[in-house]
Coordinates of C-alpha atoms in Angstrom, one line a residue:
X27 CA 143.5 70.3 195.7
X28 CA 141.8 67.7 197.9
X29 CA 142.7 64.1 197.4
X30 CA 140.7 60.9 197.8
X31 CA 139.2 61.8 201.1
X32 CA 137.3 59.3 203.2
X33 CA 134.4 61.3 204.9
X34 CA 133.5 59.7 208.3
X35 CA 130.5 61.2 210.5
X36 CA 130.4 61.6 214.1
X37 CA 128.1 59.4 216.1
X38 CA 126.7 62.4 217.7
X39 CA 123.0 62.9 217.9
X40 CA 122.0 65.2 214.7
X41 CA 119.1 67.3 215.6
X42 CA 117.0 68.9 212.8
X43 CA 114.2 71.4 212.9
X44 CA 112.2 73.0 210.3
X45 CA 113.7 76.4 211.1
X46 CA 117.1 74.6 210.3
X47 CA 120.0 74.3 213.1
X48 CA 123.6 73.4 213.0
X49 CA 124.7 70.0 212.5
X50 CA 127.3 69.0 214.7
X51 CA 129.9 66.7 212.7
X52 CA 133.4 65.6 212.2
X53 CA 135.5 64.8 209.2
X54 CA 138.6 62.6 209.2
X55 CA 140.3 60.1 206.9
X56 CA 140.9 56.8 208.4
X57 CA 140.4 52.9 207.5
X58 CA 137.2 51.6 205.9
X59 CA 136.1 49.7 209.0
X60 CA 135.2 45.9 209.0
X61 CA 136.6 44.3 205.9
X62 CA 139.7 46.6 205.2
X63 CA 143.4 46.2 205.3
X64 CA 144.8 42.9 205.7
X65 CA 141.5 41.2 204.8
X66 CA 141.2 42.6 201.5
X67 CA 145.2 42.0 201.0
X68 CA 144.4 38.4 201.2
X69 CA 141.7 38.6 198.5
X70 CA 143.7 40.9 196.1
X71 CA 145.0 37.5 194.2
X72 CA 148.6 39.0 193.4
X73 CA 148.0 42.7 193.8
X74 CA 149.5 44.1 196.9
X75 CA 147.0 46.0 199.1
X76 CA 148.0 49.6 200.1
X77 CA 148.6 50.7 203.7
X78 CA 145.8 52.9 205.0
X79 CA 145.7 56.6 204.3
X80 CA 147.2 59.1 206.6
X81 CA 144.5 60.6 209.1
X82 CA 142.9 64.0 208.0
X83 CA 142.7 66.5 210.8
X84 CA 140.4 68.8 208.9
X85 CA 137.0 69.4 210.7
X86 CA 133.8 70.5 208.8
X87 CA 132.5 73.9 209.6
X88 CA 129.1 72.5 210.6
X89 CA 127.4 75.2 208.5
X90 CA 123.9 73.9 207.4
X91 CA 123.3 74.2 203.4
X92 CA 119.7 73.9 203.1
X93 CA 119.7 74.9 199.4
X94 CA 121.7 71.9 198.4
X95 CA 119.1 69.3 198.7
X96 CA 115.5 69.0 197.7
X97 CA 114.4 70.0 201.2
X98 CA 114.2 66.7 202.7
X99 CA 117.2 67.2 204.7
X100 CA 119.7 69.6 205.3
X101 CA 123.5 68.2 205.1
X102 CA 126.5 69.7 206.7
X103 CA 129.5 70.2 204.2
X104 CA 131.1 67.1 205.2
X105 CA 128.2 65.3 203.9
X106 CA 128.6 66.8 200.3
X107 CA 130.6 65.4 197.5
X108 CA 130.9 68.2 194.6
X109 CA 132.7 67.4 191.1
X110 CA 132.4 69.1 187.7
X111 CA 131.6 66.4 185.0
X112 CA 134.0 64.2 183.0
X113 CA 133.4 62.0 179.8
X114 CA 137.0 61.1 179.3
X115 CA 137.8 57.6 178.7
X116 CA 141.8 57.9 177.7
X117 CA 143.0 56.1 180.8
X118 CA 140.9 52.9 180.1
X119 CA 142.1 52.8 176.5
X120 CA 145.6 53.4 177.4
X121 CA 145.6 50.7 180.0
X122 CA 144.0 48.2 177.7
X123 CA 146.9 48.9 175.2
X124 CA 149.7 48.7 177.7
X125 CA 148.2 45.4 179.0
X126 CA 147.7 43.9 175.5
X127 CA 151.4 44.7 175.1
X128 CA 152.5 42.7 178.1
X129 CA 153.0 45.7 180.4
X130 CA 151.5 46.7 183.5
X131 CA 150.0 50.2 183.5
X132 CA 151.4 52.5 185.9
X133 CA 149.3 53.5 188.8
X134 CA 149.3 57.2 188.1
X135 CA 147.6 56.6 184.8
X136 CA 144.8 54.9 186.3
X137 CA 141.5 56.9 186.9
X138 CA 138.7 54.9 187.9
X139 CA 136.0 57.3 186.5
X140 CA 137.4 56.8 182.9
X141 CA 137.2 53.0 183.4
X142 CA 133.5 53.2 184.3
X143 CA 132.6 56.0 181.7
X144 CA 133.9 53.7 178.8
X145 CA 130.9 51.5 178.9
X146 CA 127.5 51.9 177.8
X147 CA 124.6 52.5 180.5
X148 CA 121.0 51.8 180.9
X149 CA 119.7 55.3 182.1
X150 CA 116.9 56.9 180.9
X151 CA 117.4 60.1 178.6
X152 CA 116.1 63.4 178.9
X153 CA 113.8 64.8 175.9
X154 CA 115.7 68.1 175.9
X155 CA 119.4 69.8 176.6
X156 CA 120.4 69.0 180.1
X157 CA 120.4 65.7 182.1
X158 CA 118.2 62.7 183.6
X159 CA 119.7 61.8 187.0
X160 CA 119.5 58.0 188.2
X161 CA 120.7 56.8 191.4
X162 CA 121.1 53.2 192.5
X163 CA 123.3 51.0 194.4
X164 CA 124.0 47.4 195.8
X165 CA 125.3 46.1 199.0
X166 CA 128.6 44.5 198.9
X167 CA 130.1 41.8 201.0
X168 CA 131.9 44.1 203.3
X169 CA 129.5 44.6 206.3
X170 CA 127.4 47.8 206.0
X171 CA 129.3 48.9 203.0
X172 CA 127.5 49.7 199.4
X173 CA 128.4 50.8 196.2
X174 CA 126.0 53.6 195.0
X175 CA 125.9 54.7 191.4
X176 CA 124.9 58.4 190.4
X177 CA 124.0 58.2 186.6
X178 CA 123.6 61.1 184.5
X179 CA 122.5 61.2 180.9
X180 CA 121.9 63.5 178.1
X181 CA 119.5 63.4 175.2
X182 CA 120.3 61.0 172.3
X183 CA 122.4 62.3 169.6
X184 CA 120.5 63.7 166.8
X185 CA 120.9 62.5 163.0
X186 CA 123.9 64.0 161.6
X187 CA 121.8 66.4 159.3
X188 CA 119.9 67.8 162.3
X189 CA 123.1 69.1 164.3
X190 CA 124.7 72.3 163.9
X191 CA 127.5 72.9 161.5
X192 CA 130.9 72.0 162.7
X193 CA 134.0 74.0 162.4
X194 CA 136.8 71.6 163.6
X195 CA 140.5 72.7 163.6
X196 CA 142.8 69.7 163.7
X197 CA 146.0 70.2 165.5
X198 CA 148.1 67.1 164.7
X199 CA 151.2 66.1 166.0
X200 CA 154.0 65.4 163.2
X201 CA 157.0 64.9 165.8
X202 CA 159.5 62.4 165.0
X203 CA 157.9 60.2 167.7
X204 CA 154.7 60.2 165.8
X205 CA 156.7 58.2 162.9
X206 CA 155.8 54.9 164.9
X207 CA 153.3 52.8 163.3
X208 CA 149.8 53.4 164.8
X209 CA 150.3 57.0 165.4
X210 CA 150.8 59.5 162.2
X211 CA 149.6 56.9 159.8
X212 CA 146.7 56.1 162.0
X213 CA 145.5 59.7 162.2
X214 CA 145.9 60.4 158.5
X215 CA 143.9 57.4 157.5
X216 CA 141.1 58.3 159.9
X217 CA 141.2 61.9 159.2
X218 CA 140.7 61.1 155.3
X219 CA 137.8 58.8 156.1
X220 CA 136.3 61.5 158.1
X221 CA 136.5 63.9 155.6
X222 CA 134.3 62.0 153.5
X223 CA 131.9 61.5 156.4
X224 CA 131.4 65.0 157.3
X225 CA 128.8 67.6 155.8
X226 CA 129.2 70.0 153.1
X227 CA 128.5 72.8 155.6
X228 CA 131.1 71.6 158.0
X229 CA 134.4 73.2 158.1
X230 CA 138.1 72.0 158.7
X231 CA 141.2 73.6 159.4
X232 CA 144.6 71.9 159.8
X233 CA 147.6 72.9 162.0
X234 CA 150.7 70.6 162.3
X235 CA 153.4 70.8 164.8
X236 CA 156.9 69.3 165.3
X237 CA 159.9 71.8 166.6
X238 CA 157.3 74.9 165.2
X239 CA 153.9 75.0 164.4
X240 CA 152.4 75.5 160.9
X241 CA 149.0 76.3 159.5
X242 CA 148.6 73.7 156.6
X243 CA 144.9 74.5 156.0
X244 CA 143.0 77.5 157.1
X245 CA 139.4 76.9 157.9
X246 CA 137.8 75.4 154.9
X247 CA 134.2 74.3 153.9
X248 CA 134.0 70.5 153.0
X249 CA 131.5 71.4 150.1
X250 CA 133.6 71.5 147.0
X251 CA 136.9 71.3 148.8
X252 CA 137.2 67.5 149.9
X253 CA 139.9 66.9 147.4
X254 CA 142.0 69.7 148.6
X255 CA 141.5 68.7 152.0
X256 CA 142.5 65.2 151.4
X257 CA 145.7 66.3 149.8
X258 CA 146.6 68.3 152.4
X259 CA 146.1 65.2 154.9
X260 CA 148.1 62.8 152.8
X261 CA 151.0 65.2 152.5
X262 CA 151.8 65.2 156.2
X263 CA 155.2 63.7 157.2
X264 CA 157.0 63.1 160.5
X265 CA 159.3 65.6 161.4
X266 CA 161.5 66.5 164.7
X267 CA 160.6 67.6 168.2
X268 CA 157.4 67.9 169.9
X269 CA 156.6 71.7 170.7
X270 CA 153.1 70.9 171.8
X271 CA 152.6 74.3 173.2
X272 CA 153.1 75.9 169.9
X273 CA 150.8 73.3 168.2
X274 CA 148.0 74.3 170.7
X275 CA 148.4 77.8 170.4
X276 CA 148.4 78.0 166.7
X277 CA 145.4 75.8 166.6
X278 CA 143.3 78.1 168.8
X279 CA 144.5 81.1 166.7
X280 CA 143.6 79.4 163.7
X281 CA 140.2 78.3 165.1
X282 CA 139.6 82.0 166.0
X283 CA 140.3 83.5 162.6
X284 CA 138.0 80.5 161.2
X285 CA 135.4 81.1 163.9
X286 CA 131.9 80.4 162.6
X287 CA 128.9 82.0 164.4
X288 CA 126.2 79.2 164.8
X289 CA 128.3 76.3 164.6
X290 CA 130.4 74.3 167.1
X291 CA 133.8 75.3 167.0
X292 CA 136.2 72.8 168.6
X293 CA 140.1 72.3 168.7
X294 CA 140.9 68.5 167.9
X295 CA 144.3 68.0 169.2
X296 CA 145.8 64.3 168.0
X297 CA 149.1 63.7 169.8
X298 CA 151.3 61.2 171.8
X299 CA 151.7 64.4 174.1
X300 CA 155.3 63.7 174.9
X301 CA 156.1 67.3 174.7
X302 CA 159.8 68.0 174.8
X303 CA 160.3 71.6 173.2
X304 CA 158.9 74.9 174.3
X305 CA 156.0 74.8 176.9
X306 CA 155.5 71.6 178.4
X307 CA 153.2 72.4 181.3
X308 CA 149.5 72.4 180.6
X309 CA 148.6 75.3 182.8
X310 CA 151.1 77.5 180.8
X311 CA 149.8 76.3 177.4
X312 CA 146.4 76.7 178.4
X313 CA 147.0 80.3 179.9
X314 CA 148.4 81.1 176.5
X315 CA 145.1 80.6 174.8
X316 CA 142.7 81.4 177.8
X317 CA 141.1 84.4 175.9
X318 CA 140.1 82.1 172.8
X319 CA 138.7 79.7 175.0
X320 CA 136.8 81.9 177.3
X321 CA 135.7 84.3 174.9
X322 CA 134.7 82.1 172.0
X323 CA 133.8 78.9 173.8
X324 CA 136.1 76.8 171.9
X325 CA 136.7 73.5 173.4
X326 CA 139.4 71.0 173.3
X327 CA 139.0 67.5 172.3
X328 CA 142.2 65.1 173.0
X329 CA 142.8 62.0 171.0
X330 CA 145.8 60.2 172.3
X331 CA 147.8 57.8 170.2
X332 CA 151.1 55.6 170.7
X333 CA 152.5 53.1 173.1
X334 CA 154.4 55.9 174.8
X335 CA 151.8 58.6 175.7
X336 CA 151.8 61.7 177.7
X337 CA 148.6 60.7 179.8
X338 CA 148.8 63.3 182.2
X339 CA 149.7 66.2 180.1
X340 CA 146.9 65.5 177.6
X341 CA 144.3 64.8 180.6
X342 CA 145.3 68.3 181.8
X343 CA 144.9 69.9 178.7
X344 CA 141.4 68.8 178.0
X345 CA 140.3 69.4 181.9
X346 CA 141.4 73.1 181.3
X347 CA 140.5 73.1 177.9
X348 CA 136.8 72.6 178.8
X349 CA 136.9 69.3 177.0
X350 CA 137.6 65.7 177.2
X351 CA 140.0 62.9 176.2
X352 CA 139.9 59.4 174.5
X353 CA 142.5 57.2 173.4
X354 CA 143.1 55.0 170.0
X355 CA 145.3 52.3 169.3
X356 CA 143.6 50.6 166.4
X357 CA 142.2 51.6 163.0
X358 CA 138.7 50.3 164.1
X359 CA 139.0 52.6 167.2
X360 CA 140.3 55.6 165.3
X361 CA 137.6 55.3 162.9
X362 CA 134.8 55.1 165.4
X363 CA 136.1 58.2 167.4
X364 CA 136.9 60.0 164.3
X365 CA 134.2 59.0 161.7
X366 CA 131.2 58.1 164.2
X367 CA 131.5 59.7 167.4
X368 CA 133.0 63.2 166.5
X369 CA 130.7 64.3 163.8
X370 CA 127.6 62.9 166.0
X371 CA 129.0 64.7 169.2
X372 CA 130.3 68.0 167.9
X373 CA 127.3 69.8 169.5
X374 CA 126.8 70.6 173.2
X375 CA 124.2 70.1 175.4
X376 CA 125.5 71.6 178.6
X377 CA 128.3 73.8 179.7
X378 CA 130.0 73.9 183.2
X379 CA 128.2 70.9 184.3
X380 CA 128.7 70.0 188.0
X381 CA 127.3 67.3 190.3
X382 CA 126.7 67.4 194.0
X383 CA 125.8 64.5 196.0
X384 CA 124.4 65.0 199.6
X385 CA 124.4 62.3 201.7
X386 CA 121.8 62.0 204.7
X387 CA 123.5 61.8 208.0
X388 CA 121.0 59.7 209.5
X389 CA 121.6 56.9 207.4
X390 CA 125.3 57.5 206.1
X391 CA 128.3 57.1 208.4
X392 CA 130.9 57.4 206.0
X393 CA 131.4 57.9 202.0
X394 CA 134.1 58.2 199.3
X395 CA 133.7 59.3 195.7
X396 CA 135.6 56.5 193.4
X397 CA 137.8 58.4 191.2
X398 CA 137.5 62.4 189.9
X399 CA 140.3 63.3 192.0
X400 CA 141.4 65.8 189.3
X401 CA 137.5 67.0 188.9
X402 CA 136.9 68.1 192.5
X403 CA 135.0 71.4 193.0
X404 CA 134.5 72.9 196.4
X405 CA 131.1 72.6 197.8
X406 CA 130.1 76.0 198.2
X407 CA 130.9 76.5 194.6
X408 CA 128.4 74.4 193.3
X409 CA 126.0 77.0 192.3
X410 CA 128.6 79.5 191.6
X411 CA 128.4 79.6 187.8
X412 CA 132.0 81.6 187.3
X413 CA 133.5 78.1 188.3
X414 CA 134.6 75.8 185.7
X415 CA 132.7 72.8 185.1
X416 CA 132.5 69.9 182.6
X417 CA 131.2 70.3 178.8
X418 CA 128.9 67.3 177.9
X419 CA 127.5 66.7 174.4
X420 CA 124.3 64.6 173.4
X421 CA 124.5 60.9 173.6
X422 CA 126.7 60.8 176.5
X423 CA 126.2 59.1 179.8
X424 CA 128.3 60.2 183.0
X425 CA 128.6 57.9 185.8
X426 CA 129.9 58.6 189.4
X427 CA 130.4 55.5 191.7
X428 CA 130.5 55.9 195.6
X429 CA 131.6 53.5 198.4
X430 CA 129.2 54.4 201.1
X431 CA 128.9 52.8 204.8
X432 CA 125.6 53.2 206.1
X433 CA 124.9 53.1 209.8
X434 CA 124.0 49.7 211.3
X435 CA 120.2 49.2 210.9
X436 CA 119.8 52.2 208.9
X437 CA 116.5 52.8 207.1
X438 CA 115.2 55.5 204.9
X439 CA 116.8 58.3 202.8
X440 CA 120.2 57.7 201.7
X441 CA 121.3 60.3 199.3
X442 CA 120.0 63.1 196.7
X443 CA 122.1 63.9 193.6
X444 CA 121.7 67.0 191.8
X445 CA 123.4 68.1 188.7
X446 CA 123.6 71.9 187.6
X447 CA 124.6 73.1 184.2
X448 CA 124.2 75.9 181.9
X449 CA 122.5 76.0 178.7
X450 CA 125.0 76.1 175.7
X451 CA 123.5 78.9 174.0
X452 CA 121.6 81.3 176.6
X453 CA 124.1 80.3 179.6
X454 CA 120.8 80.1 181.9
X455 CA 121.4 77.7 184.7
X456 CA 119.5 74.4 185.1
X457 CA 119.3 71.7 187.9
X458 CA 117.8 68.2 188.2
X459 CA 117.9 65.9 190.9
X460 CA 117.4 62.2 191.8
X461 CA 117.5 60.5 195.0
X462 CA 117.8 56.7 196.6
X463 CA 116.6 55.0 199.8
X464 CA 118.4 52.4 201.7
X465 CA 115.3 50.0 200.9
X466 CA 116.2 50.2 197.2
X467 CA 119.6 48.8 197.5
X468 CA 120.2 45.7 195.9
X469 CA 121.2 42.7 198.4
X470 CA 124.6 42.3 196.6
X471 CA 126.5 43.6 193.4
X472 CA 125.5 40.2 191.9
X473 CA 121.8 40.7 192.1
X474 CA 121.9 44.2 190.4
X475 CA 121.4 45.0 187.0
X476 CA 123.7 43.9 184.5
X477 CA 124.8 47.4 183.8
X478 CA 125.4 48.1 187.2
X479 CA 127.3 45.0 187.7
X480 CA 129.5 46.3 184.5
X481 CA 130.3 49.6 186.2
X482 CA 131.1 47.7 189.5
X483 CA 133.7 45.4 187.6
X484 CA 135.1 48.3 185.6
X485 CA 135.5 50.2 189.0
X486 CA 137.2 47.2 190.7
X487 CA 139.5 46.5 187.9
X488 CA 140.8 50.0 187.9
X489 CA 141.1 49.7 191.8
X490 CA 143.3 46.6 191.4
X491 CA 145.4 48.4 188.9
X492 CA 146.4 51.2 191.0
X493 CA 146.5 49.2 194.3
X494 CA 150.3 49.6 194.7
X495 CA 149.4 53.5 194.9
X496 CA 148.9 53.8 198.7
X497 CA 146.8 57.1 198.6
X498 CA 144.0 55.2 197.9
X499 CA 141.8 52.9 200.1
X500 CA 140.7 49.5 198.3
X501 CA 137.2 49.3 197.5
X502 CA 134.8 47.3 199.9
X503 CA 133.9 43.9 198.8
X504 CA 136.8 43.8 196.2
X505 CA 137.0 40.7 194.7
X506 CA 140.2 38.5 193.8
X507 CA 141.5 39.0 190.2
X508 CA 140.6 35.7 189.4
X509 CA 136.9 36.1 190.6
X510 CA 136.7 39.5 188.8
X511 CA 137.6 37.8 185.7
X512 CA 135.1 35.3 185.9
X513 CA 132.4 37.9 186.5
X514 CA 133.5 39.9 183.6
X515 CA 133.3 37.0 181.5
X516 CA 129.7 36.2 182.6
X517 CA 128.7 39.7 182.0
X518 CA 130.0 39.7 178.4
X519 CA 128.0 36.5 177.8
X520 CA 124.8 38.1 179.2
X521 CA 125.1 41.4 177.5
X522 CA 126.4 40.2 174.4
X523 CA 128.2 43.5 174.3
X524 CA 131.8 43.6 172.6
X525 CA 133.0 46.3 175.1
X526 CA 132.6 44.1 178.0
X527 CA 134.0 41.1 176.3
X528 CA 137.4 43.5 175.7
X529 CA 137.2 44.4 179.5
X530 CA 137.1 40.6 180.4
X531 CA 140.1 40.0 178.1
X532 CA 142.1 42.9 179.8
X533 CA 141.4 41.4 183.1
X534 CA 142.5 38.2 181.8
X535 CA 145.8 39.9 180.8
X536 CA 146.4 41.7 184.0
X537 CA 145.8 38.5 185.9
X538 CA 148.3 36.5 183.9
X539 CA 150.9 39.4 185.0
X540 CA 149.8 39.2 188.6
X541 CA 150.5 35.6 188.5

């Protein structure tokens, strides 16, 4: 799989004709030009800066791809960035929990896209299924470097009474590690409250696992059975080992057995993902249930709990299971996920959604996508609908942030972003595009919209937390941790957004560790 590759374009003259000709390009990884390296290390304010990445000797094929744009220009493959959509937020939630407890999150658990996607955005919403596309950006203090935001939004979530019925199979970890306060007790309380919030025509099943898996409750309609369901939940107790593989396999088998046509069928895995018995590899676990996943379209929603948490395993399970993950550590967060988000967002508005951003070689010298390393898709697979993408429901936004270096004095078209998805019912493909010009870039991050600034602060925060991982190049214009904290507090006051206030608090905690 490709890693966090910097794409640098040659300075050779690029000839374009209406018939289409080959673009002569070169691609390689290298430094970030002016303002990188030691200069950023001095600004890091306690966070060590990584060494520059090793050169990438791969060369672009130079093949023209006219079908990947709106016809305004024809980028070579090295001017394209393609990824599957992702609405996960678990990395940010787990980082906040770790910092609140006085620890420093391990760099391997930091996924910048999940920090960015944890915050409300200001994108316009489409009327029907699919996406709106917003592209904007702002220049940074590093010469010729900008942050470019690609924002995708689905239609607003419908009122609970208007959505399709839900058939939810809860796969609940009852291993010994779940006995810790804030794990099984948190899950039981939240599931009990959720039982009262779901509609009469919704159905739930309950599978538990420790050293073995057990179907505690087959698929059961809520109407007339709420007492039975609450009794099943309240009787759960922590037991022994964590055979997560057996739990997922039994959960999917139960979901298939109770499959409801016309309903949203989903497996909800609640676990600390500390697998220690049976299959412990995400690929093996998902391969065992591949038929149920592909044939019946059953998606996986992972809810992480616990101060010790198998973040990587849960994230890989959700990616391979056509779903997403979140992380909860307080009763308030758990109630929001189980009682508000899950009932509203059980519906899907897009399947196998992918995004492709085409940068204009006339104006762009190099670029890199911030995060999404585990979601990269080969550029040539963008319109191959057999290639897996992301599943997205109503009320969601997906944000991708790019670091882009423009050519000196560049003026004109900068980039076109296209999202492709399949209709969740008919599987018919659809696309929507948006673009941005160099003139539309704000003069600085501070002069951009408040929500763009929140996006930038979240990305800079993730960048600081994984600064020790030398595979990744620091973001252009990265402020010191003190300046970042001040910026976050200012945004919290301006937006009056509790989530932004929590971001500022987390940066304060990271700052105290750095000092």
